[in-house]
Amino acid sequence: MASGMQEKQYTPSLLNFFVYNPTFGQKEGEEEKKILFYHPSDVEKNEKIRNVGLCEAIVQFTRTFCPTKPAKSLHTQKNRQFFFEPEDNFWIVMVVRNPMIEKPNKDGKPPTVEYQEEEIIDPLLTLITFLVLQLFNGTFGRQMEAGGVELLIQKLEKFFYRYLQTLHLQSCDLLDVFGGISFFPLDKMTYLKIQSFVNRVEESLSLIKYTAFLYNDQLIWSGLEQDDMRILYKYLTTSLFPRHSEPELAGRDSPLRPEVAGNLLHYGRFLTGPTNLKDPEAKFRFPKIFVSTEDGYEELHLIVYKAMSAAACFMISASVELTRDFCEQLDGLVGPQLTLLASDICEQFTVNRRISGPEKEPQFKFIYFNHMNLAEKSTIHMRKTASVCLTSVHPDLMKILGDINCDFARVDEDEEIIVKAMTDYWVVGKKSDQRELYVILNQKNANLIEVNEEVKRLCATQFNNIFFLD
Amino acid sequence: MERDMRGRGNPWTPSGLIGQFSLSNNVSSPTLDKETEDAATDNDRSDSGEFVVTMLAKAKLEEQGIGVKGRSSPLLEVGTQETPAFISHRDEDVTAESWRQHRKHVFVLSEAGKPIYSRYGSEEALSSTMGVMMALVSFVQSGDNIIRSEHIVVFLQKGPLVLVCVSSSRQTEQQLRGELLYVYYQIISMLTQASISRIFEHKKNYDLRRLLAGSEKILDGLLNLLDSDPSFLLAAVHCLPLACSLRDSLSQILQKAITPNLVFSILIARNQLLTIVQEKTVIEDARLEPADVHLLLNLIGASSAFQAGEIWTPICLPLFNPDCYFYAYISYLDPPECTVCLLLLSTDKEAFYAVAECKRKIEEAMMAQNSLSLIAKVQSYSVSQVGVSDLRHFMYKPFDVTGCFITYSKMEAPYSSEEEKMRLLDLYRYMHNRIHSTSRPLKLIYHVAERETLLAWVTSKFELYTCFSPLVTKACAITAITKLLRWIKKEEDRMNSLKLVLFPYLS
């Protein structure tokens, strides 16, 4: 008898992604004009039209019951589709295949496939996708004004080609739902040093409008509006930094190692813009981003400059042309200072760690998020990048956290939810005044009261000035 | 896009219903089909199509020698009598805002897109919406789809029927699908699955309303019960809490009043079960599923037509056997209050007089024992009986008894209004869904919210849902639960004495 045959687990995967506008191509035979972007592109034209048509029909149908809030998603056994209308008549649709388990059958029968329902994460991905799109291209409306449909289609193609590669559905969890920012903990002295650095640079290079300072993929300072910084942070940590970190980690003689400009004075270099300042012929450009202002938005050049683990972002109005001279000036000014700062921070960090003791298994496994300042903290995630999510707890427990978060989102009031999972783990969720705390306890024989006491102890040590329900 | 119009091989799998009902694939009882039913059922299966049409087409039953005095089909009566609790929604304006704002719409249509039933608004007015629904179903092709927006839209295809629910009630798709399945089964209970398949095989665009005319009340009633009755949520039957001795005496009375081909004797009071007695050798180990009992209770409760005199009507028990009819004798034992109802199910179409004789025997015996006044004295549980101050409401379902029965307390202040009752049930529904999740089930949920604190607990022995005041402390809640469980144990002689009584076949 066939034994030892494993069941195979398939994680959710992206099947289709498309953008359409039903007001284009309303005439018979011209339906293809509605489609602004479609992935995968090698699908037959009629099938594309049919899928878009289905979306339109579903939206229309749900409008019968609620004209103002049409369909958000369609679930079938095998996959699910999410509809998102960020601007009037522009629709973004994402189709994801459900996670499934393939169980082998005996006697040579084809394996049975069992599809699983998942819930939370995916709808947010369409929103985040749109926000990142908007960050780099502005709104659909603006793009239409600037260059009409053809230009829009080109830009979408270019953007999504790269962006969809960074979309890793299987490693999304509660932290993605929050869309928070991880802040780097600093002592006052070092923080002041960074502040004065930023001030000095902004004063010397008056073109700079906004600055952001990060260390080790965590934010320290930002002059941008919170919502813009949130998306920029996501882009930096999931796209830009990973792209550049691999070469950095490569060995000394590896061909991947970036051409070090041979500058012995500092370790600074441009992550966006000129890769090699020494070469006068090399062309370069900076990516442009759109951030919101009081009465609309403004377009800015995004300069990301890195020295060791410290990264500084400088944003300059897009109406200014940035020359090689300017870059050299920036390089000369920022490079040495940033290098110095980076090593200062590193030293402080090491000193602090020595004082607080070696990093062992954190006593409490928790996730904390503050909606007001977007600060997030997790002692559960050991490593989280765009493509990898390593947690010290079972993924099912993370999903339970997601469920609790969903429940909290339904009401505005403060609530508390405690559950005991089938594995006898306890999960406690507390929501108070825009802050959320999730704790996972591995205490199989505890009862509700003991669990409550444990969580109270955690709150007393880490969150002693925040009120949570008893 | 060729569709298999026979529709029997349905992609719908019962796995989504785990924890909803004990639906299983071995639903039809083989013995019933083959051996004992013989002439009676075989004849019926072959001509049940015509039989149904005749029954429901206002043919007088007397013409068939069945002996109900001058009444037309009782199921049709249902449509004509309005009880004060039911407001007909048939004529609602489907373009009005108020139509859109209904919490839950349910539509039934045939595969060909012909409308069959709509909860709010007439099917005629909705025929174009139904056409769109049909298009969506066939477009997506893999059956069983849901759409989420402000509302959830759930599609369910069963055989040649398509059922759609558009709900803003925040229930999950599994829960809504379960409700649609109940609607489907209620339709089956009136027509049988075999006839529906046969009818649509012959004529794909048959208008099923011809056969269901007048029965909208029954479906309306079912949907109202699904919204307001907790026993559907827990897939169990609610029994009136009788003392052991009273229940046993009633069961014995039923046991003795038998006639050949009588298979079930059921006593109901105030829409709750008193006792069921089942003929043993015919049915052997098969028993009535809670869903079948719910459908029967709804059928009887949904109309006042059954209240006068005696009714003899064909009825199908869909989970027991979806393809054949039983013949039900229905009579209230206490006119004019009509709170206690006797239901006798036979497999013999001609047995009306014999079964009516059983009823007379039962009536006599109950009179002798003064049963009716004893039953009238029984009260549903109130939370105050438990003696715990912070407890507002509870629902309890034990797992180990030979049946699925639940107990719950009355909904009292602050849940006195219909709105509040619905809101509490919605909270229970949400907890039920979380605890019985197929991918990540839980053992316990303790939810502190603004207006109440809820605790749901599932062990190997029972399932318990409780509601406390929002200021209760965890220590108090634990003490309360302990006290409640102890009280329940004491009451167990009342609650768990209900077993299915099997009696030997008398030749």
PDB file of N, CA and C in Angstrom, chain B residues 251-327:
ATOM      1  N   SER B 251     -45.061   9.626  26.236  1.00  0.00           N
ATOM      2  CA  SER B 251     -44.468   8.699  25.259  1.00  0.00           C
ATOM      3  C   SER B 251     -45.191   7.368  25.273  1.00  0.00           C
ATOM      4  N   GLN B 252     -45.538   6.918  26.471  1.00  0.00           N
ATOM      5  CA  GLN B 252     -46.235   5.634  26.549  1.00  0.00           C
ATOM      6  C   GLN B 252     -47.598   5.705  25.881  1.00  0.00           C
ATOM      7  N   ILE B 253     -48.274   6.821  26.090  1.00  0.00           N
ATOM      8  CA  ILE B 253     -49.580   6.984  25.442  1.00  0.00           C
ATOM      9  C   ILE B 253     -49.425   6.865  23.925  1.00  0.00           C
ATOM     10  N   LEU B 254     -48.417   7.527  23.410  1.00  0.00           N
ATOM     11  CA  LEU B 254     -48.191   7.483  21.959  1.00  0.00           C
ATOM     12  C   LEU B 254     -47.815   6.079  21.505  1.00  0.00           C
ATOM     13  N   GLN B 255     -46.995   5.433  22.304  1.00  0.00           N
ATOM     14  CA  GLN B 255     -46.529   4.094  21.957  1.00  0.00           C
ATOM     15  C   GLN B 255     -47.684   3.122  21.792  1.00  0.00           C
ATOM     16  N   LYS B 256     -48.691   3.283  22.645  1.00  0.00           N
ATOM     17  CA  LYS B 256     -49.768   2.301  22.619  1.00  0.00           C
ATOM     18  C   LYS B 256     -50.737   2.547  21.479  1.00  0.00           C
ATOM     19  N   ALA B 257     -50.825   3.780  21.025  1.00  0.00           N
ATOM     20  CA  ALA B 257     -51.811   4.083  19.977  1.00  0.00           C
ATOM     21  C   ALA B 257     -51.177   3.920  18.617  1.00  0.00           C
ATOM     22  N   ILE B 258     -51.154   2.691  18.135  1.00  0.00           N
ATOM     23  CA  ILE B 258     -50.496   2.476  16.846  1.00  0.00           C
ATOM     24  C   ILE B 258     -51.415   1.765  15.870  1.00  0.00           C
ATOM     25  N   THR B 259     -50.948   1.841  14.633  1.00  0.00           N
ATOM     26  CA  THR B 259     -51.678   1.181  13.562  1.00  0.00           C
ATOM     27  C   THR B 259     -50.627   0.793  12.519  1.00  0.00           C
ATOM     28  N   PRO B 260     -50.884  -0.206  11.709  1.00  0.00           N
ATOM     29  CA  PRO B 260     -49.867  -0.572  10.710  1.00  0.00           C
ATOM     30  C   PRO B 260     -49.502   0.635   9.852  1.00  0.00           C
ATOM     31  N   ASN B 261     -48.230   0.703   9.475  1.00  0.00           N
ATOM     32  CA  ASN B 261     -47.690   1.785   8.641  1.00  0.00           C
ATOM     33  C   ASN B 261     -47.560   3.122   9.337  1.00  0.00           C
ATOM     34  N   LEU B 262     -47.857   3.163  10.609  1.00  0.00           N
ATOM     35  CA  LEU B 262     -47.603   4.403  11.345  1.00  0.00           C
ATOM     36  C   LEU B 262     -46.135   4.383  11.755  1.00  0.00           C
ATOM     37  N   VAL B 263     -45.375   5.386  11.346  1.00  0.00           N
ATOM     38  CA  VAL B 263     -43.945   5.341  11.660  1.00  0.00           C
ATOM     39  C   VAL B 263     -43.466   6.368  12.688  1.00  0.00           C
ATOM     40  N   PHE B 264     -44.089   7.538  12.714  1.00  0.00           N
ATOM     41  CA  PHE B 264     -43.675   8.527  13.710  1.00  0.00           C
ATOM     42  C   PHE B 264     -44.896   9.088  14.402  1.00  0.00           C
ATOM     43  N   SER B 265     -44.820   9.232  15.697  1.00  0.00           N
ATOM     44  CA  SER B 265     -45.850   9.956  16.443  1.00  0.00           C
ATOM     45  C   SER B 265     -45.166  11.077  17.180  1.00  0.00           C
ATOM     46  N   ILE B 266     -45.644  12.295  16.940  1.00  0.00           N
ATOM     47  CA  ILE B 266     -44.938  13.468  17.475  1.00  0.00           C
ATOM     48  C   ILE B 266     -45.924  14.367  18.206  1.00  0.00           C
ATOM     49  N   LEU B 267     -45.534  14.800  19.389  1.00  0.00           N
ATOM     50  CA  LEU B 267     -46.349  15.733  20.151  1.00  0.00           C
ATOM     51  C   LEU B 267     -45.606  17.058  20.263  1.00  0.00           C
ATOM     52  N   ILE B 268     -46.320  18.130  19.939  1.00  0.00           N
ATOM     53  CA  ILE B 268     -45.699  19.452  19.949  1.00  0.00           C
ATOM     54  C   ILE B 268     -46.531  20.380  20.808  1.00  0.00           C
ATOM     55  N   ALA B 269     -45.887  21.221  21.579  1.00  0.00           N
ATOM     56  CA  ALA B 269     -46.638  22.221  22.340  1.00  0.00           C
ATOM     57  C   ALA B 269     -45.948  23.565  22.185  1.00  0.00           C
ATOM     58  N   ARG B 270     -46.744  24.580  21.827  1.00  0.00           N
ATOM     59  CA  ARG B 270     -46.199  25.938  21.660  1.00  0.00           C
ATOM     60  C   ARG B 270     -44.970  25.937  20.767  1.00  0.00           C
ATOM     61  N   ASN B 271     -45.052  25.221  19.665  1.00  0.00           N
ATOM     62  CA  ASN B 271     -43.951  25.152  18.693  1.00  0.00           C
ATOM     63  C   ASN B 271     -42.660  24.573  19.231  1.00  0.00           C
ATOM     64  N   GLN B 272     -42.751  23.858  20.348  1.00  0.00           N
ATOM     65  CA  GLN B 272     -41.577  23.151  20.825  1.00  0.00           C
ATOM     66  C   GLN B 272     -41.930  21.675  20.968  1.00  0.00           C
ATOM     67  N   LEU B 273     -40.915  20.847  20.903  1.00  0.00           N
ATOM     68  CA  LEU B 273     -41.150  19.417  20.913  1.00  0.00           C
ATOM     69  C   LEU B 273     -41.467  18.925  22.321  1.00  0.00           C
ATOM     70  N   LEU B 274     -42.456  18.019  22.416  1.00  0.00           N
ATOM     71  CA  LEU B 274     -42.687  17.356  23.682  1.00  0.00           C
ATOM     72  C   LEU B 274     -42.064  15.966  23.653  1.00  0.00           C
ATOM     73  N   THR B 275     -42.447  15.199  22.631  1.00  0.00           N
ATOM     74  CA  THR B 275     -41.847  13.881  22.514  1.00  0.00           C
ATOM     75  C   THR B 275     -42.012  13.322  21.108  1.00  0.00           C
ATOM     76  N   ILE B 276     -41.125  12.426  20.739  1.00  0.00           N
ATOM     77  CA  ILE B 276     -41.247  11.723  19.450  1.00  0.00           C
ATOM     78  C   ILE B 276     -41.182  10.231  19.730  1.00  0.00           C
ATOM     79  N   VAL B 277     -42.072   9.514  19.097  1.00  0.00           N
ATOM     80  CA  VAL B 277     -42.021   8.072  19.213  1.00  0.00           C
ATOM     81  C   VAL B 277     -41.896   7.504  17.806  1.00  0.00           C
ATOM     82  N   GLN B 278     -41.028   6.534  17.672  1.00  0.00           N
ATOM     83  CA  GLN B 278     -40.679   6.080  16.328  1.00  0.00           C
ATOM     84  C   GLN B 278     -40.832   4.575  16.220  1.00  0.00           C
ATOM     85  N   GLU B 279     -41.389   4.156  15.133  1.00  0.00           N
ATOM     86  CA  GLU B 279     -41.621   2.728  14.934  1.00  0.00           C
ATOM     87  C   GLU B 279     -40.285   2.059  14.650  1.00  0.00           C
ATOM     88  N   LYS B 280     -39.971   1.047  15.395  1.00  0.00           N
ATOM     89  CA  LYS B 280     -38.599   0.547  15.378  1.00  0.00           C
ATOM     90  C   LYS B 280     -38.242  -0.318  14.181  1.00  0.00           C
ATOM     91  N   THR B 281     -38.990  -1.355  13.911  1.00  0.00           N
ATOM     92  CA  THR B 281     -38.489  -2.302  12.926  1.00  0.00           C
ATOM     93  C   THR B 281     -38.518  -1.753  11.508  1.00  0.00           C
ATOM     94  N   VAL B 282     -39.460  -0.854  11.240  1.00  0.00           N
ATOM     95  CA  VAL B 282     -39.497  -0.300   9.892  1.00  0.00           C
ATOM     96  C   VAL B 282     -38.293   0.576   9.637  1.00  0.00           C
ATOM     97  N   ILE B 283     -37.957   1.356  10.599  1.00  0.00           N
ATOM     98  CA  ILE B 283     -36.951   2.384  10.372  1.00  0.00           C
ATOM     99  C   ILE B 283     -35.581   1.957  10.886  1.00  0.00           C
ATOM    100  N   GLU B 284     -35.558   1.036  11.799  1.00  0.00           N
ATOM    101  CA  GLU B 284     -34.302   0.604  12.404  1.00  0.00           C
ATOM    102  C   GLU B 284     -33.513   1.775  12.948  1.00  0.00           C
ATOM    103  N   ASP B 285     -32.266   1.900  12.474  1.00  0.00           N
ATOM    104  CA  ASP B 285     -31.447   2.893  13.153  1.00  0.00           C
ATOM    105  C   ASP B 285     -31.578   4.312  12.636  1.00  0.00           C
ATOM    106  N   ALA B 286     -32.311   4.482  11.564  1.00  0.00           N
ATOM    107  CA  ALA B 286     -32.429   5.854  11.064  1.00  0.00           C
ATOM    108  C   ALA B 286     -33.326   6.636  11.993  1.00  0.00           C
ATOM    109  N   ARG B 287     -33.032   7.895  12.138  1.00  0.00           N
ATOM    110  CA  ARG B 287     -33.904   8.696  12.995  1.00  0.00           C
ATOM    111  C   ARG B 287     -34.122  10.060  12.357  1.00  0.00           C
ATOM    112  N   LEU B 288     -35.036  10.766  12.935  1.00  0.00           N
ATOM    113  CA  LEU B 288     -35.337  12.085  12.404  1.00  0.00           C
ATOM    114  C   LEU B 288     -34.201  13.055  12.684  1.00  0.00           C
ATOM    115  N   GLU B 289     -33.710  13.679  11.632  1.00  0.00           N
ATOM    116  CA  GLU B 289     -32.694  14.699  11.822  1.00  0.00           C
ATOM    117  C   GLU B 289     -33.348  15.959  12.376  1.00  0.00           C
ATOM    118  N   PRO B 290     -32.582  16.752  13.130  1.00  0.00           N
ATOM    119  CA  PRO B 290     -33.148  17.994  13.649  1.00  0.00           C
ATOM    120  C   PRO B 290     -33.715  18.864  12.532  1.00  0.00           C
ATOM    121  N   ALA B 291     -33.072  18.883  11.392  1.00  0.00           N
ATOM    122  CA  ALA B 291     -33.563  19.736  10.319  1.00  0.00           C
ATOM    123  C   ALA B 291     -34.959  19.317   9.891  1.00  0.00           C
ATOM    124  N   ASP B 292     -35.222  18.025   9.806  1.00  0.00           N
ATOM    125  CA  ASP B 292     -36.559  17.570   9.451  1.00  0.00           C
ATOM    126  C   ASP B 292     -37.571  18.024  10.489  1.00  0.00           C
ATOM    127  N   VAL B 293     -37.206  17.917  11.752  1.00  0.00           N
ATOM    128  CA  VAL B 293     -38.121  18.353  12.800  1.00  0.00           C
ATOM    129  C   VAL B 293     -38.386  19.847  12.668  1.00  0.00           C
ATOM    130  N   HIS B 294     -37.332  20.622  12.383  1.00  0.00           N
ATOM    131  CA  HIS B 294     -37.530  22.062  12.196  1.00  0.00           C
ATOM    132  C   HIS B 294     -38.517  22.335  11.075  1.00  0.00           C
ATOM    133  N   LEU B 295     -38.370  21.597   9.975  1.00  0.00           N
ATOM    134  CA  LEU B 295     -39.256  21.822   8.837  1.00  0.00           C
ATOM    135  C   LEU B 295     -40.694  21.490   9.202  1.00  0.00           C
ATOM    136  N   LEU B 296     -40.876  20.396   9.966  1.00  0.00           N
ATOM    137  CA  LEU B 296     -42.224  20.054  10.393  1.00  0.00           C
ATOM    138  C   LEU B 296     -42.798  21.123  11.297  1.00  0.00           C
ATOM    139  N   LEU B 297     -41.990  21.563  12.258  1.00  0.00           N
ATOM    140  CA  LEU B 297     -42.466  22.583  13.180  1.00  0.00           C
ATOM    141  C   LEU B 297     -42.866  23.838  12.433  1.00  0.00           C
ATOM    142  N   ASN B 298     -42.074  24.184  11.426  1.00  0.00           N
ATOM    143  CA  ASN B 298     -42.394  25.384  10.665  1.00  0.00           C
ATOM    144  C   ASN B 298     -43.687  25.203   9.892  1.00  0.00           C
ATOM    145  N   LEU B 299     -43.821  24.062   9.263  1.00  0.00           N
ATOM    146  CA  LEU B 299     -45.015  23.794   8.467  1.00  0.00           C
ATOM    147  C   LEU B 299     -46.265  23.972   9.309  1.00  0.00           C
ATOM    148  N   ILE B 300     -46.214  23.433  10.501  1.00  0.00           N
ATOM    149  CA  ILE B 300     -47.375  23.505  11.372  1.00  0.00           C
ATOM    150  C   ILE B 300     -47.546  24.908  11.913  1.00  0.00           C
ATOM    151  N   GLY B 301     -46.438  25.523  12.318  1.00  0.00           N
ATOM    152  CA  GLY B 301     -46.563  26.844  12.920  1.00  0.00           C
ATOM    153  C   GLY B 301     -46.850  27.950  11.928  1.00  0.00           C
ATOM    154  N   ALA B 302     -46.517  27.719  10.653  1.00  0.00           N
ATOM    155  CA  ALA B 302     -46.608  28.819   9.691  1.00  0.00           C
ATOM    156  C   ALA B 302     -48.021  29.150   9.287  1.00  0.00           C
ATOM    157  N   SER B 303     -48.952  28.291   9.632  1.00  0.00           N
ATOM    158  CA  SER B 303     -50.289  28.638   9.199  1.00  0.00           C
ATOM    159  C   SER B 303     -51.278  28.306  10.271  1.00  0.00           C
ATOM    160  N   SER B 304     -52.360  29.028  10.214  1.00  0.00           N
ATOM    161  CA  SER B 304     -53.420  28.722  11.153  1.00  0.00           C
ATOM    162  C   SER B 304     -54.398  27.745  10.521  1.00  0.00           C
ATOM    163  N   ALA B 305     -54.074  27.313   9.286  1.00  0.00           N
ATOM    164  CA  ALA B 305     -54.988  26.428   8.563  1.00  0.00           C
ATOM    165  C   ALA B 305     -55.161  25.108   9.270  1.00  0.00           C
ATOM    166  N   PHE B 306     -54.124  24.705   9.989  1.00  0.00           N
ATOM    167  CA  PHE B 306     -54.217  23.392  10.613  1.00  0.00           C
ATOM    168  C   PHE B 306     -55.031  23.421  11.894  1.00  0.00           C
ATOM    169  N   GLN B 307     -55.476  24.620  12.244  1.00  0.00           N
ATOM    170  CA  GLN B 307     -56.016  24.705  13.595  1.00  0.00           C
ATOM    171  C   GLN B 307     -57.430  24.165  13.747  1.00  0.00           C
ATOM    172  N   ALA B 308     -58.141  24.118  12.656  1.00  0.00           N
ATOM    173  CA  ALA B 308     -59.495  23.623  12.804  1.00  0.00           C
ATOM    174  C   ALA B 308     -59.574  22.189  12.331  1.00  0.00           C
ATOM    175  N   GLY B 309     -60.055  21.320  13.139  1.00  0.00           N
ATOM    176  CA  GLY B 309     -60.319  19.956  12.696  1.00  0.00           C
ATOM    177  C   GLY B 309     -59.066  19.142  12.469  1.00  0.00           C
ATOM    178  N   GLU B 310     -59.168  18.209  11.542  1.00  0.00           N
ATOM    179  CA  GLU B 310     -58.065  17.296  11.299  1.00  0.00           C
ATOM    180  C   GLU B 310     -57.593  17.475   9.869  1.00  0.00           C
ATOM    181  N   ILE B 311     -56.293  17.388   9.683  1.00  0.00           N
ATOM    182  CA  ILE B 311     -55.729  17.537   8.342  1.00  0.00           C
ATOM    183  C   ILE B 311     -55.003  16.256   7.966  1.00  0.00           C
ATOM    184  N   TRP B 312     -55.137  15.876   6.719  1.00  0.00           N
ATOM    185  CA  TRP B 312     -54.405  14.713   6.206  1.00  0.00           C
ATOM    186  C   TRP B 312     -53.680  15.181   4.949  1.00  0.00           C
ATOM    187  N   THR B 313     -52.364  15.220   5.023  1.00  0.00           N
ATOM    188  CA  THR B 313     -51.633  15.819   3.909  1.00  0.00           C
ATOM    189  C   THR B 313     -50.337  15.071   3.623  1.00  0.00           C
ATOM    190  N   PRO B 314     -49.944  15.000   2.378  1.00  0.00           N
ATOM    191  CA  PRO B 314     -48.655  14.377   2.108  1.00  0.00           C
ATOM    192  C   PRO B 314     -47.523  15.314   2.511  1.00  0.00           C
ATOM    193  N   ILE B 315     -46.480  14.723   3.007  1.00  0.00           N
ATOM    194  CA  ILE B 315     -45.338  15.512   3.469  1.00  0.00           C
ATOM    195  C   ILE B 315     -44.090  14.713   3.208  1.00  0.00           C
ATOM    196  N   CYS B 316     -43.059  15.405   2.777  1.00  0.00           N
ATOM    197  CA  CYS B 316     -41.802  14.708   2.553  1.00  0.00           C
ATOM    198  C   CYS B 316     -40.822  15.138   3.630  1.00  0.00           C
ATOM    199  N   LEU B 317     -40.056  14.200   4.152  1.00  0.00           N
ATOM    200  CA  LEU B 317     -39.010  14.557   5.111  1.00  0.00           C
ATOM    201  C   LEU B 317     -37.690  14.525   4.364  1.00  0.00           C
ATOM    202  N   PRO B 318     -37.184  15.692   3.959  1.00  0.00           N
ATOM    203  CA  PRO B 318     -36.093  15.708   2.975  1.00  0.00           C
ATOM    204  C   PRO B 318     -34.815  15.028   3.436  1.00  0.00           C
ATOM    205  N   LEU B 319     -34.455  15.175   4.720  1.00  0.00           N
ATOM    206  CA  LEU B 319     -33.204  14.552   5.112  1.00  0.00           C
ATOM    207  C   LEU B 319     -33.382  13.071   5.370  1.00  0.00           C
ATOM    208  N   PHE B 320     -34.593  12.685   5.640  1.00  0.00           N
ATOM    209  CA  PHE B 320     -34.860  11.279   5.891  1.00  0.00           C
ATOM    210  C   PHE B 320     -34.915  10.531   4.564  1.00  0.00           C
ATOM    211  N   ASN B 321     -35.729  11.048   3.671  1.00  0.00           N
ATOM    212  CA  ASN B 321     -35.794  10.497   2.323  1.00  0.00           C
ATOM    213  C   ASN B 321     -36.385  11.545   1.403  1.00  0.00           C
ATOM    214  N   PRO B 322     -35.565  12.128   0.557  1.00  0.00           N
ATOM    215  CA  PRO B 322     -36.051  13.263  -0.211  1.00  0.00           C
ATOM    216  C   PRO B 322     -36.979  12.889  -1.361  1.00  0.00           C
ATOM    217  N   ASP B 323     -37.152  11.623  -1.601  1.00  0.00           N
ATOM    218  CA  ASP B 323     -37.886  11.258  -2.801  1.00  0.00           C
ATOM    219  C   ASP B 323     -39.269  10.688  -2.558  1.00  0.00           C
ATOM    220  N   CYS B 324     -39.661  10.501  -1.308  1.00  0.00           N
ATOM    221  CA  CYS B 324     -40.989   9.927  -1.143  1.00  0.00           C
ATOM    222  C   CYS B 324     -41.783  10.649  -0.082  1.00  0.00           C
ATOM    223  N   TYR B 325     -43.063  10.435  -0.134  1.00  0.00           N
ATOM    224  CA  TYR B 325     -43.968  11.103   0.795  1.00  0.00           C
ATOM    225  C   TYR B 325     -44.321  10.244   1.988  1.00  0.00           C
ATOM    226  N   PHE B 326     -44.498  10.901   3.101  1.00  0.00           N
ATOM    227  CA  PHE B 326     -45.240  10.333   4.211  1.00  0.00           C
ATOM    228  C   PHE B 326     -46.620  10.973   4.144  1.00  0.00           C
ATOM    229  N   TYR B 327     -47.536  10.431   4.890  1.00  0.00           N
ATOM    230  CA  TYR B 327     -48.850  11.058   4.985  1.00  0.00           C
ATOM    231  C   TYR B 327     -49.038  11.475   6.413  1.00  0.00           C
TER     232      TYR B 327
END
